[in-house]
Amino acid sequence: MTSFFLAPHAALRTCACALLLMLSAGGHAQVFVDPLNLSPRGLTDVPPARPPVPAQVPAAKASDPQPRETNPLPPDPFTSTQPVVFGSQIFTGRFGSEAFSGFNPDYQIAVGDRIHIRIWGAFNFDETQPVDAQGNVFIPNVGPVSVLGVRNADLTRQVEAQAKRTFRANTGVYATLEAAQPVKIYVTGFVRAPGLYGGLSSDSVLAYLDRAGGIDPDRGSYLEVDVLRAGKLRAKFNLYRFLLDGQIAPLQLQDGDTVVAYPRKHTVLVRGDVLNPYLFEFSKPVISAADLVAVARPRPSATHLSIVRKVGVDTRSEYHPLGAVANVTIQDGDEVLFTSDKYPGTILVRVEGAHLGERTLILPYGAKLQDALALLKPAPQANVDALQLYRISVAERQKEMLEASLRSLQTYALTSRSATSEEAALRTREADLIMQFIERARQTEPRGQVLLADREQAVNTLLEDGDVLRVPERSNLVLVSGEVLLPNALVWDPNARVSDYIQRAGGYNQDEDDARVVVLRQDGSVSDPGRGPLMPGDEVMVLPKIEAKSVEITRGITQIIYQLAVAAKVILDF
């Protein structure tokens, strides 16, 4: 009877084991396992909770790209909308995720460290042993060898001295520290996640702070981090020394040590033309501006610093040159802006086209066009009378005016009312075409040309830094472009009129009565096609005729086409 009842129990245990193996191998069956009945005597050791494993995770292939960095990069102080605390960039998980396995020569052997011992010759022994609770490692035929507190650099000599008492000759001894002691460290104070964290005794304080989420940037101090051992101060750390100079004192931690981050001290916000636009922390409420300059590191272009100081409900401002910061003080809560306050001494003008001299002219600030003309060396084929001047500020202004016209056109196109559903559908299609036209027009960049038609007054034009002077070559061609059949360059005929050139280019693409013609001179001026003959180098532009349901839309598109034709020599069809 006994064997009759034992067989079913054995079978049940076998089935249960098979079911558990199936689950561990990826089966989908779910079985409730009571942690209180893991052994015949009930609860002995509850396994730690594990996160659920996602199903059907594909295995990595050799051809797959490298996995992305799991730890995010710290916020960029130049693009962040909120002030970034200097020092917060340390704690992004890169210290806490890696254990420090290297040991310095001054590391002292502690209980729990693993020592690899090799003995060869008359006696062979090769084994890794942990340092026991009494600070010893055991070697056969030698006995316990005390290594507690021995420097890492002296470990081999210590073990060899003990082994030589037994093996006096024909024996070599080598000992090395294989793994540091696992420890658990308390991290508390003004950190994001205070708690007890595990690691190695060789890990730095930065690793344990990182595992605790780092110092709270809104409340914690990066200048005062202490390590306590049995309630007494063991070491002090200033993380700014590590950030700025790369210095951090090595410390061998022990099980039960406490890392404490103290509250934040005094802060100063730095912005502007600096390499480190951060919120800095200082140990004193009043510091010298020179100390702030040392950590903020202004760029070479910075010349002054402005200080905004809040005194009660009042706000006061100061402005000082960087050369006089020795006598300037910064207080807790100040906002310091580094600026580049310079006046131009010279300007740079670029010369292009038919010019035989230097392509870059350095002129004093306030120079006029006539000063640049005196330095020109025109080529024999140069047409100085059609000199062209391009300016960055004019191009920006032309872009602004074009954008204003486009916004006005967009408003009319999107707010037009319809009386019937058929008219609404027609306006919708028309609005889509207009939006496409607007997007194309926005991609056009004006040239920023300054017209120099009146040479007597033009020579007194003040030049700006970055101006471009272009000396065109003489030409006997007339360009015909736009709404013609064959846009082309034609040889100049003194007896031909505008209509003759258009006919030679294949004629209009639309009715002649609806055509709009613009003549652009070589100097950039616009001429009426009905006034005066064409000159060599002119360009005849035939603009498209616009037809729309709304008069305002027709006027707006026509105006934009004219702007593009004059400012950028571009015609956009609608």
Coordinates of C-alpha atoms in Angstrom, one line a residue:
M1 CA 0.0 0.0 0.0
T2 CA 2.8 2.3 0.7
S3 CA 4.3 2.0 -2.8
F4 CA 0.8 2.4 -4.2
F5 CA 0.5 5.9 -2.7
L6 CA 4.1 6.9 -3.4
A7 CA 3.9 6.4 -7.1
P8 CA 1.1 8.9 -7.8
H9 CA 3.0 11.6 -5.7
A10 CA 6.2 10.9 -7.6
A11 CA 4.3 11.2 -10.9
L12 CA 2.7 14.5 -9.8
R13 CA 6.2 15.8 -8.8
T14 CA 7.5 14.7 -12.2
C15 CA 4.6 16.4 -14.1
A16 CA 5.1 19.6 -12.0
C17 CA 8.8 19.7 -12.9
A18 CA 8.1 19.1 -16.5
L19 CA 5.5 21.9 -16.5
L20 CA 8.0 24.3 -14.9
L21 CA 10.6 23.4 -17.4
M22 CA 8.1 24.0 -20.2
L23 CA 7.4 27.5 -18.8
S24 CA 11.1 28.3 -18.5
A25 CA 11.5 27.2 -22.1
G26 CA 8.9 29.7 -23.4
G27 CA 5.6 27.9 -23.0
H28 CA 2.4 29.8 -22.7
A29 CA 0.8 27.9 -19.9
Q30 CA 0.3 29.8 -16.6
V31 CA 0.5 28.2 -13.2
F32 CA 0.1 29.8 -9.9
V33 CA 3.1 29.1 -7.6
D34 CA 2.5 29.8 -3.9
P35 CA 5.7 31.2 -2.5
L36 CA 4.7 29.9 1.0
N37 CA 5.0 26.3 -0.2
L38 CA 8.4 26.2 -1.8
S39 CA 9.6 23.6 0.6
P40 CA 8.3 20.9 2.9
R41 CA 8.6 23.3 5.9
G42 CA 6.8 26.2 4.3
L43 CA 8.3 29.6 3.6
T44 CA 12.1 29.6 3.6
D45 CA 13.2 32.0 1.0
V46 CA 10.9 34.1 -1.2
P47 CA 12.5 34.7 -4.7
P48 CA 12.8 38.3 -5.7
A49 CA 10.1 39.7 -8.0
R50 CA 11.2 39.8 -11.6
P51 CA 9.8 42.0 -14.4
P52 CA 7.8 40.2 -17.0
V53 CA 9.8 39.0 -20.0
P54 CA 8.3 40.3 -23.3
A55 CA 7.1 37.5 -25.6
Q56 CA 8.6 36.8 -29.0
V57 CA 11.7 39.0 -28.8
P58 CA 13.6 38.5 -32.0
A59 CA 17.2 37.5 -31.6
A60 CA 19.9 40.0 -32.7
K61 CA 21.5 39.3 -36.0
A62 CA 25.0 40.1 -37.1
S63 CA 23.6 42.4 -39.9
D64 CA 21.4 44.3 -37.5
P65 CA 22.6 47.9 -36.7
Q66 CA 24.2 48.5 -33.3
P67 CA 21.7 49.1 -30.5
R68 CA 21.1 52.7 -29.5
E69 CA 22.5 54.3 -26.4
T70 CA 20.1 53.5 -23.6
N71 CA 21.2 56.4 -21.5
P72 CA 19.9 59.8 -22.9
L73 CA 22.2 62.7 -23.4
P74 CA 22.0 65.5 -20.9
P75 CA 20.1 68.7 -22.0
D76 CA 21.9 71.2 -24.1
P77 CA 22.2 74.5 -22.2
F78 CA 22.3 76.4 -25.5
T79 CA 18.9 75.1 -26.7
S80 CA 17.1 74.3 -23.4
T81 CA 14.2 76.6 -22.5
Q82 CA 14.9 76.2 -18.8
P83 CA 18.2 77.0 -17.0
V84 CA 20.4 73.9 -16.8
V85 CA 22.3 73.4 -13.5
F86 CA 26.0 72.9 -13.9
G87 CA 26.8 69.4 -12.7
S88 CA 23.5 67.8 -13.6
Q89 CA 25.0 66.5 -16.8
I90 CA 27.0 64.0 -14.8
F91 CA 24.1 61.8 -13.8
T92 CA 22.6 60.2 -16.8
G93 CA 23.2 56.6 -15.9
R94 CA 26.7 56.3 -17.4
F95 CA 28.5 56.0 -14.0
G96 CA 26.0 53.7 -12.3
S97 CA 25.7 51.2 -15.2
E98 CA 29.4 50.4 -15.2
A99 CA 31.4 48.7 -12.4
F100 CA 35.0 49.9 -11.9
S101 CA 37.1 46.8 -12.0
G102 CA 40.5 48.4 -12.0
F103 CA 42.4 48.8 -8.7
N104 CA 44.9 51.3 -7.8
P105 CA 48.1 50.3 -6.0
D106 CA 46.9 51.8 -2.7
Y107 CA 43.7 49.7 -2.6
Q108 CA 43.6 47.8 0.7
I109 CA 42.4 44.2 0.8
A110 CA 39.1 43.9 2.6
V111 CA 36.9 41.0 3.7
G112 CA 35.1 39.5 0.8
D113 CA 37.7 40.4 -1.9
R114 CA 38.6 37.5 -4.2
I115 CA 42.4 36.8 -4.4
H116 CA 43.8 34.6 -7.2
I117 CA 46.9 32.7 -6.0
R118 CA 49.3 30.8 -8.2
I119 CA 52.2 28.6 -6.8
W120 CA 54.5 26.7 -9.2
G121 CA 57.6 24.6 -9.0
A122 CA 58.0 22.1 -6.1
F123 CA 54.4 22.7 -5.3
N124 CA 51.6 23.6 -7.7
F125 CA 48.5 25.5 -6.7
D126 CA 46.2 27.7 -8.8
E127 CA 42.9 28.9 -7.2
T128 CA 40.8 31.9 -6.4
Q129 CA 39.8 32.3 -2.8
P130 CA 37.7 34.9 -1.0
V131 CA 39.2 36.7 2.0
D132 CA 37.3 35.2 5.0
A133 CA 35.9 37.0 8.0
Q134 CA 39.2 36.9 9.8
G135 CA 41.0 38.5 6.9
N136 CA 42.8 35.4 5.7
V137 CA 43.1 33.2 2.6
F138 CA 43.9 29.5 3.0
I139 CA 46.8 27.8 1.1
P140 CA 47.3 24.1 1.4
N141 CA 50.4 23.0 3.2
V142 CA 50.9 26.7 4.2
G143 CA 47.8 27.5 6.2
P144 CA 45.9 30.8 6.6
V145 CA 47.7 33.8 5.2
S146 CA 46.6 37.2 6.6
V147 CA 46.0 39.8 3.8
L148 CA 43.5 42.1 5.5
G149 CA 44.6 45.7 5.1
V150 CA 47.5 44.9 2.7
R151 CA 48.0 47.3 -0.1
N152 CA 47.3 45.9 -3.6
A153 CA 50.9 46.7 -4.6
D154 CA 52.2 44.6 -1.7
L155 CA 49.9 41.6 -2.1
T156 CA 52.3 39.3 -3.9
R157 CA 55.1 40.0 -1.4
Q158 CA 52.8 39.4 1.5
V159 CA 51.6 36.0 0.2
E160 CA 55.1 35.0 -0.9
A161 CA 56.6 35.8 2.5
Q162 CA 54.1 33.5 4.2
A163 CA 54.5 30.7 1.6
K164 CA 58.4 30.8 1.7
R165 CA 58.2 29.7 5.3
T166 CA 57.0 26.3 4.1
F167 CA 58.5 26.2 0.6
R168 CA 61.9 27.6 1.0
A169 CA 63.3 26.8 -2.5
N170 CA 62.2 25.9 -6.0
T171 CA 58.8 27.6 -5.6
G172 CA 57.3 30.7 -7.3
V173 CA 54.4 32.6 -5.8
Y174 CA 52.1 35.2 -7.5
A175 CA 48.9 36.7 -6.1
T176 CA 46.5 39.3 -7.6
L177 CA 43.2 40.9 -6.7
E178 CA 40.6 39.4 -9.0
A179 CA 37.4 41.0 -7.7
A180 CA 36.7 43.6 -5.1
Q181 CA 34.3 43.1 -2.2
P182 CA 30.6 43.5 -3.0
V183 CA 29.2 46.2 -0.7
K184 CA 25.9 48.0 -0.1
I185 CA 26.0 51.7 0.4
Y186 CA 23.4 54.1 1.8
V187 CA 22.8 57.1 -0.4
T188 CA 20.7 59.9 1.2
G189 CA 20.3 63.6 1.4
F190 CA 19.2 65.7 -1.6
V191 CA 19.3 63.0 -4.2
R192 CA 16.4 61.9 -6.4
A193 CA 16.0 58.4 -5.0
P194 CA 17.6 57.9 -1.6
G195 CA 18.1 54.2 -0.7
L196 CA 20.5 51.3 -0.2
Y197 CA 22.5 50.5 -3.4
G198 CA 24.8 47.6 -4.1
G199 CA 28.1 47.6 -5.9
L200 CA 31.8 47.1 -5.4
S201 CA 34.1 48.6 -2.9
S202 CA 36.2 49.9 -5.7
D203 CA 33.3 51.8 -7.3
S204 CA 33.5 55.6 -7.0
V205 CA 31.1 57.8 -5.2
L206 CA 29.8 59.0 -8.6
A207 CA 28.5 55.5 -9.4
Y208 CA 26.4 55.3 -6.2
L209 CA 25.1 58.8 -6.7
D210 CA 24.2 58.0 -10.2
R211 CA 22.3 54.8 -9.1
A212 CA 20.3 57.0 -6.7
G213 CA 19.2 59.2 -9.7
G214 CA 21.9 61.8 -9.2
I215 CA 21.8 64.9 -7.1
D216 CA 18.5 66.8 -7.2
P217 CA 19.3 69.8 -9.4
D218 CA 16.7 71.9 -7.8
R219 CA 17.7 71.3 -4.2
G220 CA 20.9 69.4 -3.9
S221 CA 24.5 70.6 -3.7
Y222 CA 27.3 69.6 -6.1
L223 CA 29.9 71.3 -3.9
E224 CA 29.4 69.3 -0.7
V225 CA 29.0 65.5 -0.8
D226 CA 30.2 63.6 2.3
V227 CA 30.9 59.9 2.9
L228 CA 30.2 58.8 6.5
R229 CA 31.5 55.6 8.1
A230 CA 29.9 54.6 11.4
G231 CA 28.5 58.1 11.7
K232 CA 31.9 59.8 11.3
L233 CA 33.2 61.8 8.4
R234 CA 35.3 59.7 6.1
A235 CA 35.8 61.9 3.0
K236 CA 34.4 65.1 1.4
F237 CA 33.8 65.6 -2.4
N238 CA 33.4 68.7 -4.6
L239 CA 32.0 67.5 -7.9
Y240 CA 33.0 70.8 -9.6
R241 CA 36.6 69.8 -9.3
F242 CA 35.8 66.6 -11.2
L243 CA 33.8 68.5 -13.9
L244 CA 36.3 71.3 -14.4
D245 CA 39.7 69.7 -13.6
G246 CA 39.0 65.9 -13.8
Q247 CA 40.0 65.5 -10.1
I248 CA 38.3 63.1 -7.8
A249 CA 39.9 61.5 -4.7
P250 CA 40.0 57.7 -4.7
L251 CA 38.1 56.2 -1.8
Q252 CA 37.7 52.5 -0.9
L253 CA 34.1 52.1 0.3
Q254 CA 33.0 49.6 3.0
D255 CA 29.7 47.9 3.6
G256 CA 27.3 50.2 5.3
D257 CA 29.0 53.5 4.4
T258 CA 26.7 56.5 3.8
V259 CA 26.9 59.0 1.0
V260 CA 25.1 62.3 1.9
A261 CA 24.3 65.1 -0.5
Y262 CA 23.7 68.4 1.3
P263 CA 21.3 71.2 0.3
R264 CA 22.2 73.6 -2.5
K265 CA 24.1 76.7 -1.6
H266 CA 24.2 80.0 -3.6
T267 CA 23.5 80.1 -7.3
V268 CA 24.2 82.5 -10.2
L269 CA 22.6 82.2 -13.7
V270 CA 25.0 82.7 -16.6
R271 CA 23.8 83.4 -20.2
G272 CA 25.1 84.9 -23.4
D273 CA 28.4 84.6 -25.2
V274 CA 30.0 82.0 -23.1
L275 CA 31.0 78.3 -23.4
N276 CA 29.2 77.3 -20.2
P277 CA 25.7 78.9 -20.0
Y278 CA 24.6 77.2 -16.8
L279 CA 23.2 77.9 -13.4
F280 CA 26.4 77.7 -11.2
E281 CA 26.6 77.0 -7.5
F282 CA 29.0 78.7 -5.2
S283 CA 29.8 78.1 -1.6
K284 CA 29.8 81.9 -0.7
P285 CA 26.9 84.4 -1.1
V286 CA 29.2 87.0 -2.6
I287 CA 32.0 86.1 -5.0
S288 CA 34.3 88.0 -7.4
A289 CA 33.3 88.3 -11.0
A290 CA 36.7 86.9 -11.9
D291 CA 35.6 83.6 -10.2
L292 CA 32.5 83.5 -12.3
V293 CA 34.5 84.2 -15.5
A294 CA 36.8 81.3 -14.6
V295 CA 33.9 78.7 -14.7
A296 CA 31.7 80.4 -17.3
R297 CA 34.6 80.8 -19.8
P298 CA 33.5 83.6 -22.1
R299 CA 34.1 83.4 -25.8
P300 CA 36.8 85.5 -27.4
S301 CA 34.1 87.8 -28.9
A302 CA 32.6 88.7 -25.4
T303 CA 33.5 92.2 -24.2
H304 CA 31.1 93.1 -21.4
L305 CA 28.9 91.5 -18.7
S306 CA 25.6 92.8 -17.5
I307 CA 24.3 91.9 -14.0
V308 CA 20.6 91.9 -13.1
R309 CA 20.2 91.8 -9.4
K310 CA 16.9 91.5 -7.5
V311 CA 16.8 93.5 -4.2
G312 CA 13.5 92.9 -2.6
V313 CA 10.8 94.0 -5.0
D314 CA 13.3 96.1 -7.0
T315 CA 15.5 95.0 -9.9
R316 CA 18.9 96.7 -10.4
S317 CA 21.2 96.4 -13.4
E318 CA 25.0 96.8 -13.8
Y319 CA 27.2 96.9 -16.9
H320 CA 30.9 96.3 -16.7
P321 CA 33.7 95.6 -19.3
L322 CA 35.5 92.2 -18.9
G323 CA 38.8 94.0 -18.4
A324 CA 37.5 95.5 -15.1
V325 CA 35.9 92.4 -13.4
A326 CA 38.5 92.3 -10.7
N327 CA 36.6 94.9 -8.7
V328 CA 33.1 93.6 -9.5
T329 CA 31.2 91.3 -7.1
I330 CA 28.4 88.8 -7.9
Q331 CA 25.7 88.0 -5.4
D332 CA 23.5 85.1 -4.8
G333 CA 20.6 85.0 -7.2
D334 CA 22.2 87.3 -9.8
E335 CA 21.7 86.8 -13.5
V336 CA 24.8 87.6 -15.5
L337 CA 24.7 88.1 -19.3
F338 CA 27.9 88.1 -21.3
T339 CA 27.7 90.3 -24.5
S340 CA 29.8 91.3 -27.4
D341 CA 29.6 95.1 -27.4
K342 CA 31.8 96.2 -30.3
Y343 CA 31.8 99.0 -32.8
P344 CA 33.1 98.3 -36.3
G345 CA 36.5 99.7 -37.2
T346 CA 36.6 98.4 -40.7
I347 CA 34.3 96.8 -43.2
L348 CA 34.8 94.0 -45.8
V349 CA 33.5 94.5 -49.3
R350 CA 33.7 91.7 -51.9
V351 CA 34.3 92.5 -55.6
E352 CA 33.1 90.1 -58.3
G353 CA 32.9 90.1 -62.1
A354 CA 35.3 91.8 -64.6
H355 CA 37.8 93.0 -62.0
L356 CA 41.6 92.5 -62.2
G357 CA 42.5 93.6 -58.7
E358 CA 42.0 92.1 -55.3
R359 CA 38.6 90.5 -54.7
T360 CA 38.3 91.6 -51.1
L361 CA 38.5 95.3 -50.1
I362 CA 39.1 96.4 -46.5
L363 CA 37.6 99.8 -46.0
P364 CA 37.2 102.0 -42.9
Y365 CA 33.9 102.2 -41.3
G366 CA 31.8 104.9 -43.0
A367 CA 33.4 104.4 -46.4
K368 CA 31.4 105.3 -49.5
L369 CA 30.9 103.8 -52.9
Q370 CA 33.3 106.2 -54.4
D371 CA 36.1 105.0 -52.0
A372 CA 35.6 101.5 -53.4
L373 CA 35.5 102.7 -57.0
A374 CA 38.9 104.3 -56.5
L375 CA 40.3 100.9 -55.8
L376 CA 38.8 99.0 -58.7
K377 CA 40.8 97.7 -61.6
P378 CA 38.2 97.0 -64.3
A379 CA 39.0 94.5 -67.0
P380 CA 39.0 95.7 -70.6
Q381 CA 35.5 94.2 -71.2
A382 CA 34.0 95.6 -67.9
N383 CA 30.9 97.7 -68.0
V384 CA 31.5 100.0 -65.0
D385 CA 28.4 102.1 -65.9
A386 CA 26.2 99.1 -65.0
L387 CA 27.9 98.5 -61.6
Q388 CA 25.8 96.3 -59.3
L389 CA 25.6 96.4 -55.5
Y390 CA 24.2 93.6 -53.5
R391 CA 23.5 94.0 -49.7
I392 CA 22.5 91.5 -47.1
S393 CA 20.2 93.9 -45.2
V394 CA 18.4 94.7 -48.4
A395 CA 17.9 91.0 -49.2
E396 CA 16.5 90.5 -45.7
R397 CA 14.1 93.4 -46.2
Q398 CA 13.0 92.1 -49.6
K399 CA 12.3 88.7 -48.0
E400 CA 10.2 90.4 -45.3
M401 CA 8.1 92.3 -47.8
L402 CA 7.6 89.1 -49.9
E403 CA 6.5 87.2 -46.8
A404 CA 4.0 90.0 -45.9
S405 CA 2.5 89.7 -49.4
L406 CA 2.4 86.0 -49.2
R407 CA 0.6 86.1 -45.8
S408 CA -1.9 88.6 -47.2
L409 CA -2.6 86.3 -50.2
Q410 CA -2.9 83.3 -47.9
T411 CA -5.5 85.2 -45.8
Y412 CA -7.6 86.0 -48.8
A413 CA -7.4 82.5 -50.2
L414 CA -8.5 80.8 -47.0
T415 CA -11.2 83.2 -45.9
S416 CA -13.2 83.6 -49.1
R417 CA -16.8 82.8 -48.8
S418 CA -18.9 80.8 -51.2
A419 CA -22.6 81.0 -52.0
T420 CA -23.1 77.5 -53.3
S421 CA -21.5 74.1 -52.8
E422 CA -20.2 74.1 -56.4
E423 CA -18.5 77.5 -55.8
A424 CA -17.1 76.2 -52.5
A425 CA -15.6 73.2 -54.2
L426 CA -14.1 75.4 -56.9
R427 CA -12.6 77.8 -54.2
T428 CA -11.2 74.8 -52.4
R429 CA -9.3 73.6 -55.4
E430 CA -8.2 77.2 -56.1
A431 CA -7.0 77.6 -52.5
D432 CA -4.9 74.4 -52.8
L433 CA -3.2 75.8 -55.9
I434 CA -2.6 79.1 -54.2
M435 CA -1.0 77.3 -51.2
Q436 CA 1.3 75.4 -53.6
F437 CA 2.3 78.7 -55.2
I438 CA 2.9 80.3 -51.8
E439 CA 5.2 77.4 -50.8
R440 CA 7.2 77.8 -54.0
A441 CA 7.5 81.5 -53.6
R442 CA 8.7 81.2 -50.0
Q443 CA 11.7 79.2 -51.2
T444 CA 12.9 82.0 -53.4
E445 CA 15.7 84.1 -52.0
P446 CA 15.9 87.7 -53.1
R447 CA 19.3 89.0 -54.3
G448 CA 19.2 92.3 -52.3
Q449 CA 20.4 94.5 -55.1
V450 CA 20.7 98.2 -54.5
L451 CA 20.0 100.2 -57.7
L452 CA 22.7 102.6 -58.7
A453 CA 21.0 104.2 -61.7
D454 CA 21.8 107.8 -60.7
R455 CA 25.6 107.7 -60.6
E456 CA 26.0 111.3 -59.3
Q457 CA 24.1 110.4 -56.1
A458 CA 25.1 106.7 -56.0
V459 CA 28.8 107.4 -55.4
N460 CA 27.8 108.9 -52.0
T461 CA 26.2 105.6 -50.9
L462 CA 27.5 104.4 -47.6
L463 CA 28.9 100.9 -47.8
E464 CA 28.1 98.1 -45.2
D465 CA 30.1 95.2 -44.0
G466 CA 29.4 92.2 -46.3
D467 CA 28.5 94.3 -49.4
V468 CA 29.2 92.7 -52.8
L469 CA 30.2 94.8 -55.8
R470 CA 29.8 93.1 -59.1
V471 CA 31.3 94.6 -62.3
P472 CA 29.3 93.1 -65.2
E473 CA 30.9 92.4 -68.6
R474 CA 29.8 94.3 -71.7
S475 CA 27.3 92.2 -73.7
N476 CA 25.7 92.4 -77.1
L477 CA 22.9 90.0 -76.1
V478 CA 19.3 90.5 -75.0
L479 CA 17.7 87.8 -72.8
V480 CA 14.0 86.9 -73.4
S481 CA 12.4 84.8 -70.6
G482 CA 9.0 84.0 -69.1
E483 CA 5.8 83.3 -71.0
V484 CA 7.3 82.9 -74.5
L485 CA 7.6 79.8 -76.6
L486 CA 11.4 79.6 -76.7
P487 CA 13.1 81.6 -73.9
N488 CA 16.5 82.4 -75.3
A489 CA 19.4 85.0 -75.6
L490 CA 19.3 87.0 -78.8
V491 CA 21.9 89.3 -80.4
W492 CA 21.1 93.0 -79.8
D493 CA 19.6 94.8 -82.8
P494 CA 19.5 98.6 -82.5
N495 CA 16.5 98.8 -84.7
A496 CA 14.4 96.1 -83.0
R497 CA 11.6 96.7 -80.5
V498 CA 10.5 94.7 -77.6
S499 CA 7.8 92.9 -79.6
D500 CA 10.4 92.0 -82.2
Y501 CA 12.5 90.2 -79.7
I502 CA 9.4 88.4 -78.3
Q503 CA 8.5 87.2 -81.8
R504 CA 12.0 86.0 -82.4
A505 CA 11.7 83.9 -79.2
G506 CA 8.6 82.2 -80.6
G507 CA 5.9 84.6 -79.5
Y508 CA 3.6 84.7 -76.5
N509 CA 2.3 81.6 -74.7
Q510 CA -0.9 83.5 -74.1
D511 CA -2.9 86.3 -75.7
E512 CA -0.9 89.3 -76.6
D513 CA -3.4 91.6 -75.0
D514 CA -3.1 89.8 -71.6
A515 CA 0.7 89.8 -71.6
R516 CA 2.6 91.8 -69.1
V517 CA 6.2 92.7 -70.1
V518 CA 9.0 94.0 -67.8
V519 CA 12.4 95.1 -69.0
L520 CA 15.3 94.7 -66.6
R521 CA 18.4 96.8 -67.3
Q522 CA 21.9 95.4 -66.6
D523 CA 22.3 97.7 -63.6
G524 CA 19.1 96.3 -62.0
S525 CA 16.7 99.0 -62.9
V526 CA 13.2 98.4 -64.4
S527 CA 12.2 100.0 -67.6
D528 CA 8.8 100.5 -69.3
P529 CA 8.9 98.4 -72.5
G530 CA 7.2 101.2 -74.4
R531 CA 9.8 103.8 -73.6
G532 CA 13.1 104.0 -75.3
P533 CA 15.0 101.3 -77.2
L534 CA 16.5 98.2 -75.7
M535 CA 20.1 98.3 -74.7
P536 CA 22.7 95.5 -74.8
G537 CA 22.5 93.3 -71.7
D538 CA 18.8 94.0 -71.1
E539 CA 16.4 91.2 -70.1
V540 CA 12.8 91.0 -71.4
M541 CA 10.6 89.2 -68.9
V542 CA 7.1 88.2 -70.0
L543 CA 5.0 87.7 -66.9
P544 CA 2.0 85.3 -66.8
K545 CA -1.5 86.6 -66.8
I546 CA -3.4 85.7 -63.6
E547 CA -7.1 84.8 -63.5
A548 CA -8.9 84.0 -60.3
K549 CA -12.4 84.2 -58.9
S550 CA -11.4 87.0 -56.5
V551 CA -10.0 90.3 -57.6
E552 CA -8.0 90.5 -54.4
I553 CA -6.4 87.2 -55.1
T554 CA -5.6 88.2 -58.7
R555 CA -4.0 91.4 -57.5
G556 CA -2.0 89.6 -54.7
I557 CA -0.6 87.0 -57.1
T558 CA 0.3 89.6 -59.7
Q559 CA 2.1 91.7 -57.1
I560 CA 4.1 88.7 -55.8
I561 CA 5.1 87.7 -59.4
Y562 CA 6.4 91.3 -60.0
Q563 CA 8.3 91.2 -56.7
L564 CA 10.0 87.9 -57.6
A565 CA 10.8 89.1 -61.1
V566 CA 12.5 92.3 -59.9
A567 CA 14.1 91.1 -56.6
A568 CA 15.2 87.6 -57.7
K569 CA 14.8 87.5 -61.5
V570 CA 12.4 84.5 -61.0
I571 CA 9.0 83.9 -62.6
L572 CA 6.6 81.5 -60.9
D573 CA 3.7 80.2 -63.0
F574 CA 0.4 79.9 -61.2

